[in-house]
Amino acid sequence: MSAVADTIRNGVDTERMYATLDLIKQQPELATFQFRATNRWLGGAHNRSTIQSFYAAGGEDTTREAAFDLDAGEPAILLGADTGPNPAESLLHALAACLTTSIVYVAAARKVELTSVESTLTGDMDVRGALGVDPEPRNGFERIGVSFRVSGHAPAEKLREIVERAKARSAVYDMVTNGVPVAVDVTTD
Amino acid sequence: MSAVADTIRNGVDTERMYATLDLIKQQPELATFQFRATNRWLGGAHNRSTIQSFYAAGGEDTTREAAFDLDAGEPAILLGADTGPNPAESLLHALAACLTTSIVYVAAARKVELTSVESTLTGDMDVRGALGVDPEPRNGFERIGVSFRVSGHAPAEKLREIVERAKARSAVYDMVTNGVPVAVDVTTD
């Protein structure tokens, strides 16, 4: 195996990973990031977020060549026309994606080659809350269930440890389980 | 204006909205919903969620004719190849989309015609947490800022009230600000 191939594990360049971690240890001010999204209403339950710019490692990051557009919608039963996944489903995607990437990165750092990571997420909701029909149920999911199936070249115990470590480091898992302060301001014209 | 046109406000069929609310008031068991996502790792920071089936109003909802695929990725500085928005950005999208749809639905219910709803969201993060470099910073955003610009045929005060009511009813705003219990199980093979 060549030196270059050896540094890539699970599709992650581990040499760059270690260099990034070392740099941030030495210069903690580089760890300040800001991610952003802009959103525009397109009619009914249809709206679209555009995601491109972000601040990272001491300046605006300009490496992202194109924006990502994400459409939202609601199914017919929630008065939409299925123009996109609904917002609560998008939150499940954010959680699945973050846990999965965390598993892959942790495995790469621990020299474990993965062959497959799949997950199924469920979110249970009493829609009386969000619809304002009853003040008792909360608006969001009462609970989220995540089922991972992980395969790789390591004993089951090691793979489970990797998932535990990924939970302990995942940005979205932290936000969804612990909450985040959100400040909303409004301009009208 | 015809009777049909009159029932549609902001692209929302208000007659169906009131009928849905009445039905759920009468049969609260219909308010039990479950949303779902499945996710598969595609290499490195690239993974993809597929979203289609959901349970609603007493049974599996089969009206959604196609699945939505959502790709995730990371920018180069976080060792990815920009295969999609990163998971934390997808969470900002979920929040923007939910607040926006809530604003539109609340306005429709209150007979306020909107002309524009735009928002910009920011999430500030010290990546030392998620990277495991320092135990002090949290993994997720320290704070999220949401700036709405709302225009419509109503006084500014009324538009602000609509945004306040939307915050009080939004499923994702509830989840992101208050957190949700998440249960993770793992199968290895």
Coordinates of C-alpha atoms in Angstrom, one line a residue:
Chain A
M1 CA 0.0 0.0 0.0
S2 CA 1.4 3.4 -0.9
A3 CA 1.9 6.1 1.6
V4 CA -0.9 8.2 0.1
A5 CA -3.4 5.4 0.1
D6 CA -2.4 4.6 3.7
T7 CA -3.4 8.1 4.9
I8 CA -6.9 7.8 3.5
R9 CA -9.2 5.7 5.7
N10 CA -13.0 5.6 5.3
G11 CA -12.6 8.3 2.7
V12 CA -11.0 10.6 5.3
D13 CA -7.5 12.0 4.9
T14 CA -6.2 11.2 8.3
E15 CA -2.9 13.0 7.8
R16 CA -4.9 16.2 7.2
M17 CA -7.2 15.3 10.1
Y18 CA -4.2 15.1 12.5
A19 CA -2.7 18.3 11.1
T20 CA -6.0 20.2 11.5
L21 CA -6.3 19.0 15.1
D22 CA -2.7 20.0 15.9
L23 CA -3.2 23.4 14.3
I24 CA -6.4 24.1 16.3
K25 CA -4.7 22.9 19.5
Q26 CA -1.9 25.4 18.9
Q27 CA -4.2 28.3 17.8
P28 CA -7.6 27.9 19.5
E29 CA -8.8 31.1 17.9
L30 CA -9.0 29.2 14.6
A31 CA -11.8 27.1 16.1
T32 CA -14.4 29.9 15.8
F33 CA -16.8 28.9 13.0
Q34 CA -20.1 30.4 11.9
F35 CA -22.5 28.5 9.6
R36 CA -25.4 30.2 7.8
A37 CA -28.6 29.7 5.9
T38 CA -30.9 32.1 4.1
N39 CA -34.5 31.1 3.5
R40 CA -37.3 32.5 1.3
W41 CA -41.0 31.7 1.2
L42 CA -42.3 30.5 -2.1
G43 CA -46.0 30.1 -1.3
G44 CA -48.0 27.9 1.0
A45 CA -45.7 25.3 2.8
H46 CA -43.0 25.7 0.2
N47 CA -39.9 27.6 1.1
R48 CA -36.2 27.2 0.2
S49 CA -33.0 27.6 2.1
T50 CA -29.8 28.6 0.3
I51 CA -26.5 27.6 2.0
Q52 CA -23.1 28.6 0.9
S53 CA -20.9 31.1 2.9
F54 CA -19.4 30.3 6.2
Y55 CA -16.7 31.7 8.5
A56 CA -13.9 29.3 9.5
A57 CA -10.4 29.4 10.8
G58 CA -10.0 33.1 11.0
G59 CA -11.8 34.3 7.9
E60 CA -14.6 33.8 5.3
D61 CA -14.2 30.4 3.7
T62 CA -14.4 30.8 -0.1
T63 CA -13.7 27.2 -1.2
R64 CA -17.4 26.3 -1.7
E65 CA -18.0 26.9 -5.3
A66 CA -21.8 26.6 -5.4
A67 CA -24.6 27.1 -3.1
F68 CA -26.9 24.3 -1.8
D69 CA -30.6 24.8 -2.2
L70 CA -32.9 22.9 0.2
D71 CA -36.6 22.9 -0.4
A72 CA -39.2 22.4 2.3
G73 CA -42.8 21.4 2.1
E74 CA -45.6 19.5 3.8
P75 CA -47.6 16.5 2.7
A76 CA -51.3 16.9 1.8
I77 CA -52.5 16.0 5.3
L78 CA -50.6 19.0 6.6
L79 CA -51.9 21.3 3.9
G80 CA -48.9 21.2 1.6
A81 CA -48.1 19.9 -1.8
D82 CA -45.0 17.8 -1.0
T83 CA -42.6 20.4 -2.4
G84 CA -39.9 18.9 -0.1
P85 CA -39.4 17.1 3.1
N86 CA -41.1 18.8 6.0
P87 CA -39.0 20.7 8.5
A88 CA -39.2 18.0 11.2
E89 CA -38.0 15.4 8.7
S90 CA -35.1 17.7 7.8
L91 CA -34.1 17.7 11.4
L92 CA -34.0 13.9 11.4
H93 CA -31.7 14.2 8.3
A94 CA -29.4 16.6 10.1
L95 CA -29.2 14.3 13.1
A96 CA -28.6 11.1 11.0
A97 CA -26.0 12.9 8.9
C98 CA -24.1 14.3 11.9
L99 CA -24.0 11.0 13.8
T100 CA -22.9 9.1 10.6
T101 CA -20.1 11.5 9.8
S102 CA -19.0 11.5 13.4
I103 CA -18.9 7.6 13.3
V104 CA -16.8 7.7 10.1
Y105 CA -14.3 10.3 11.4
V106 CA -13.9 8.6 14.8
A107 CA -13.3 5.3 13.1
A108 CA -10.7 6.9 10.8
A109 CA -8.9 8.4 13.8
R110 CA -9.0 5.0 15.5
K111 CA -7.7 3.2 12.5
V112 CA -10.9 1.2 12.0
E113 CA -12.0 0.6 8.4
L114 CA -15.7 0.7 8.1
T115 CA -17.6 -1.1 5.3
S116 CA -21.2 0.1 5.9
V117 CA -23.1 2.6 8.1
E118 CA -26.9 2.7 7.8
S119 CA -29.5 4.2 10.1
T120 CA -33.2 4.5 10.5
L121 CA -34.6 7.4 12.5
T122 CA -38.2 7.9 13.8
G123 CA -39.7 11.0 15.4
D124 CA -43.0 10.7 17.3
M125 CA -45.3 13.7 17.5
D126 CA -48.7 14.6 18.7
V127 CA -49.6 17.2 16.2
R128 CA -52.2 18.8 18.5
G129 CA -49.3 20.8 19.9
A130 CA -48.0 22.4 16.7
L131 CA -51.5 22.9 15.4
G132 CA -52.5 24.8 18.6
V133 CA -55.5 22.5 19.2
D134 CA -54.3 21.4 22.7
P135 CA -51.8 23.2 24.9
E136 CA -50.7 19.9 26.5
P137 CA -48.6 18.1 23.9
R138 CA -45.3 19.7 23.0
N139 CA -44.9 21.1 19.5
G140 CA -42.0 18.9 18.5
F141 CA -41.1 15.2 18.6
E142 CA -41.8 13.6 22.0
R143 CA -38.9 11.3 21.3
I144 CA -36.5 10.4 18.5
G145 CA -35.3 6.8 17.9
V146 CA -32.1 6.1 16.0
S147 CA -31.1 2.6 14.9
F148 CA -27.6 2.1 13.5
R149 CA -26.3 -0.9 11.6
V150 CA -22.5 -0.6 11.5
S151 CA -20.1 -3.0 9.7
G152 CA -16.4 -2.8 9.6
H153 CA -13.1 -4.6 10.2
A154 CA -13.2 -4.5 14.0
P155 CA -14.9 -6.5 16.7
A156 CA -18.5 -5.6 17.6
E157 CA -17.4 -4.1 20.9
K158 CA -15.0 -1.7 19.1
L159 CA -17.7 -0.6 16.7
R160 CA -20.0 0.1 19.6
E161 CA -17.4 2.2 21.3
I162 CA -17.0 4.2 18.1
V163 CA -20.7 4.9 18.0
E164 CA -20.6 6.0 21.7
R165 CA -17.7 8.3 21.0
A166 CA -19.5 9.7 18.0
K167 CA -22.6 10.5 20.1
A168 CA -20.3 12.2 22.6
R169 CA -18.8 14.4 19.8
S170 CA -21.7 15.0 17.4
A171 CA -22.7 18.7 17.0
V172 CA -26.3 18.0 16.0
Y173 CA -26.8 15.2 18.6
D174 CA -25.7 17.8 21.2
M175 CA -28.1 20.4 19.9
V176 CA -31.1 18.1 19.5
T177 CA -30.7 16.5 22.9
N178 CA -29.6 19.6 24.9
G179 CA -31.2 22.5 23.0
V180 CA -29.6 25.7 21.8
P181 CA -30.5 29.4 22.6
V182 CA -32.2 30.9 19.6
A183 CA -32.7 34.6 19.2
V184 CA -35.3 35.7 16.7
D185 CA -35.5 39.3 15.4
V186 CA -38.1 40.6 13.0
T187 CA -38.2 43.5 10.5
T188 CA -41.4 44.4 8.8
D189 CA -41.9 46.6 5.8
Chain B
M1 CA -63.4 36.9 -5.8
S2 CA -64.8 33.4 -6.1
A3 CA -65.6 31.3 -3.1
V4 CA -62.7 28.9 -4.0
A5 CA -60.2 31.7 -4.3
D6 CA -61.4 33.1 -1.1
T7 CA -60.6 29.9 0.8
I8 CA -56.9 30.0 -0.3
R9 CA -54.8 32.4 1.6
N10 CA -51.0 32.6 1.4
G11 CA -51.2 29.4 -0.7
V12 CA -52.9 27.6 2.2
D13 CA -56.4 26.1 1.8
T14 CA -58.0 27.6 5.0
E15 CA -61.2 25.7 4.6
R16 CA -59.2 22.4 4.7
M17 CA -57.2 23.9 7.6
Y18 CA -60.2 24.5 9.7
A19 CA -61.7 21.1 8.8
T20 CA -58.5 19.4 9.8
L21 CA -58.3 21.3 13.2
D22 CA -62.0 20.4 13.9
L23 CA -61.4 16.8 13.1
I24 CA -58.4 16.5 15.3
K25 CA -60.3 18.3 18.1
Q26 CA -63.0 15.7 17.8
Q27 CA -60.7 12.7 17.4
P28 CA -57.4 13.4 19.2
E29 CA -56.1 9.9 18.4
L30 CA -55.7 11.1 14.8
A31 CA -53.0 13.5 16.1
T32 CA -50.4 10.7 16.5
F33 CA -47.8 11.2 13.7
Q34 CA -44.5 9.5 13.1
F35 CA -41.9 11.0 10.7
R36 CA -38.9 8.9 9.5
A37 CA -35.6 9.1 7.7
T38 CA -33.2 6.4 6.6
N39 CA -29.5 7.3 6.0
R40 CA -26.7 5.5 4.3
W41 CA -23.0 6.3 4.4
L42 CA -21.4 6.9 0.9
G43 CA -17.8 7.5 1.8
G44 CA -15.9 10.1 3.8
A45 CA -18.3 12.9 4.9
H46 CA -20.8 12.0 2.3
N47 CA -24.0 10.4 3.4
R48 CA -27.6 10.5 2.1
S49 CA -31.0 10.4 3.8
T50 CA -34.1 9.1 2.1
I51 CA -37.4 10.4 3.4
Q52 CA -40.8 9.2 2.2
S53 CA -43.1 7.1 4.5
F54 CA -44.8 8.5 7.5
Y55 CA -47.7 7.6 9.9
A56 CA -50.5 10.1 10.2
A57 CA -54.1 10.3 11.2
G58 CA -54.5 6.6 12.1
G59 CA -52.5 4.9 9.4
E60 CA -49.6 4.9 7.0
D61 CA -49.9 7.9 4.7
T62 CA -49.4 6.8 1.1
T63 CA -50.0 10.1 -0.7
R64 CA -46.3 10.9 -1.1
E65 CA -45.5 9.6 -4.6
A66 CA -41.7 9.9 -4.5
A67 CA -38.9 9.9 -1.9
F68 CA -36.8 12.9 -1.1
D69 CA -33.1 12.4 -1.1
L70 CA -30.9 14.7 1.0
D71 CA -27.1 14.6 0.7
A72 CA -24.8 15.7 3.5
G73 CA -21.1 16.6 3.3
E74 CA -18.4 18.8 4.8
P75 CA -16.3 21.6 3.3
A76 CA -12.6 21.0 2.7
I77 CA -11.6 22.5 6.0
L78 CA -13.7 19.9 7.8
L79 CA -12.1 17.1 5.6
G80 CA -15.0 16.7 3.2
A81 CA -15.6 17.4 -0.5
D82 CA -18.8 19.6 -0.3
T83 CA -21.1 16.7 -1.3
G84 CA -23.9 18.6 0.5
P85 CA -24.6 21.1 3.2
N86 CA -23.1 19.9 6.5
P87 CA -25.3 18.5 9.2
A88 CA -25.3 21.7 11.3
E89 CA -26.3 23.7 8.3
S90 CA -29.1 21.3 7.6
L91 CA -30.4 21.9 11.1
L92 CA -30.5 25.7 10.3
H93 CA -32.5 24.8 7.3
A94 CA -35.0 22.8 9.3
L95 CA -35.4 25.7 11.8
A96 CA -35.8 28.3 9.0
A97 CA -38.3 26.1 7.2
C98 CA -40.4 25.4 10.2
L99 CA -40.6 29.0 11.5
T100 CA -41.4 30.2 7.9
T101 CA -44.2 27.6 7.4
S102 CA -45.6 28.4 10.9
I103 CA -45.6 32.1 10.0
V104 CA -47.5 31.4 6.8
Y105 CA -50.1 29.1 8.4
V106 CA -50.7 31.4 11.4
A107 CA -51.1 34.4 9.0
A108 CA -53.6 32.3 6.9
A109 CA -55.6 31.4 10.0
R110 CA -55.7 35.1 11.0
K111 CA -56.7 36.3 7.6
V112 CA -53.5 38.1 6.9
E113 CA -52.2 38.1 3.4
L114 CA -48.4 37.9 3.3
T115 CA -46.3 39.1 0.4
S116 CA -42.8 38.1 1.5
V117 CA -41.1 36.1 4.2
E118 CA -37.3 36.0 4.2
S119 CA -34.8 35.0 6.9
T120 CA -31.1 34.7 7.6
L121 CA -29.9 32.3 10.2
T122 CA -26.4 32.1 11.8
G123 CA -25.0 29.4 14.1
D124 CA -21.8 30.1 16.1
M125 CA -19.6 27.2 17.0
D126 CA -16.3 26.6 18.6
V127 CA -15.2 23.5 16.7
R128 CA -12.8 22.4 19.5
G129 CA -15.8 20.7 21.1
A130 CA -16.9 18.5 18.1
L131 CA -13.3 17.8 17.2
G132 CA -12.6 16.6 20.7
V133 CA -9.6 19.0 21.1
D134 CA -10.9 20.6 24.2
P135 CA -13.7 19.4 26.6
E136 CA -14.9 22.9 27.4
P137 CA -16.7 24.1 24.3
R138 CA -20.0 22.3 23.6
N139 CA -20.1 20.3 20.4
G140 CA -23.0 22.2 18.8
F141 CA -23.8 25.8 18.2
E142 CA -23.4 28.1 21.2
R143 CA -26.3 30.2 19.9
I144 CA -28.4 30.6 16.8
G145 CA -29.6 33.9 15.4
V146 CA -32.6 34.2 13.2
S147 CA -33.5 37.5 11.4
F148 CA -36.9 37.6 9.7
R149 CA -38.1 40.2 7.2
V150 CA -41.8 39.8 6.8
S151 CA -44.1 41.9 4.5
G152 CA -47.9 41.7 4.2
H153 CA -51.2 43.5 4.2
A154 CA -51.3 44.2 7.9
P155 CA -49.7 46.6 10.3
A156 CA -46.2 45.9 11.6
E157 CA -47.6 45.1 15.0
K158 CA -49.9 42.4 13.6
L159 CA -47.0 40.9 11.6
R160 CA -44.9 40.8 14.7
E161 CA -47.7 39.0 16.6
I162 CA -47.8 36.4 13.9
V163 CA -44.1 35.7 14.2
E164 CA -44.5 35.4 18.0
R165 CA -47.3 33.0 17.6
A166 CA -45.4 31.0 15.0
K167 CA -42.4 30.7 17.4
A168 CA -44.9 29.4 20.1
R169 CA -46.2 26.7 17.7
S170 CA -43.2 25.7 15.6
A171 CA -42.2 22.0 16.0
V172 CA -38.5 22.5 15.1
Y173 CA -38.2 25.7 17.2
D174 CA -39.5 23.7 20.2
M175 CA -37.0 20.9 19.5
V176 CA -34.0 23.1 18.9
T177 CA -34.6 25.4 21.9
N178 CA -35.7 22.7 24.4
G179 CA -34.1 19.5 23.2
V180 CA -35.6 16.1 22.6
P181 CA -34.9 12.7 24.1
V182 CA -32.9 10.6 21.6
A183 CA -32.5 6.9 22.0
V184 CA -29.7 5.3 19.9
D185 CA -29.4 1.6 19.4
V186 CA -26.6 -0.2 17.4
T187 CA -26.4 -3.4 15.5
T188 CA -23.1 -4.6 14.3
D189 CA -22.4 -7.4 11.7

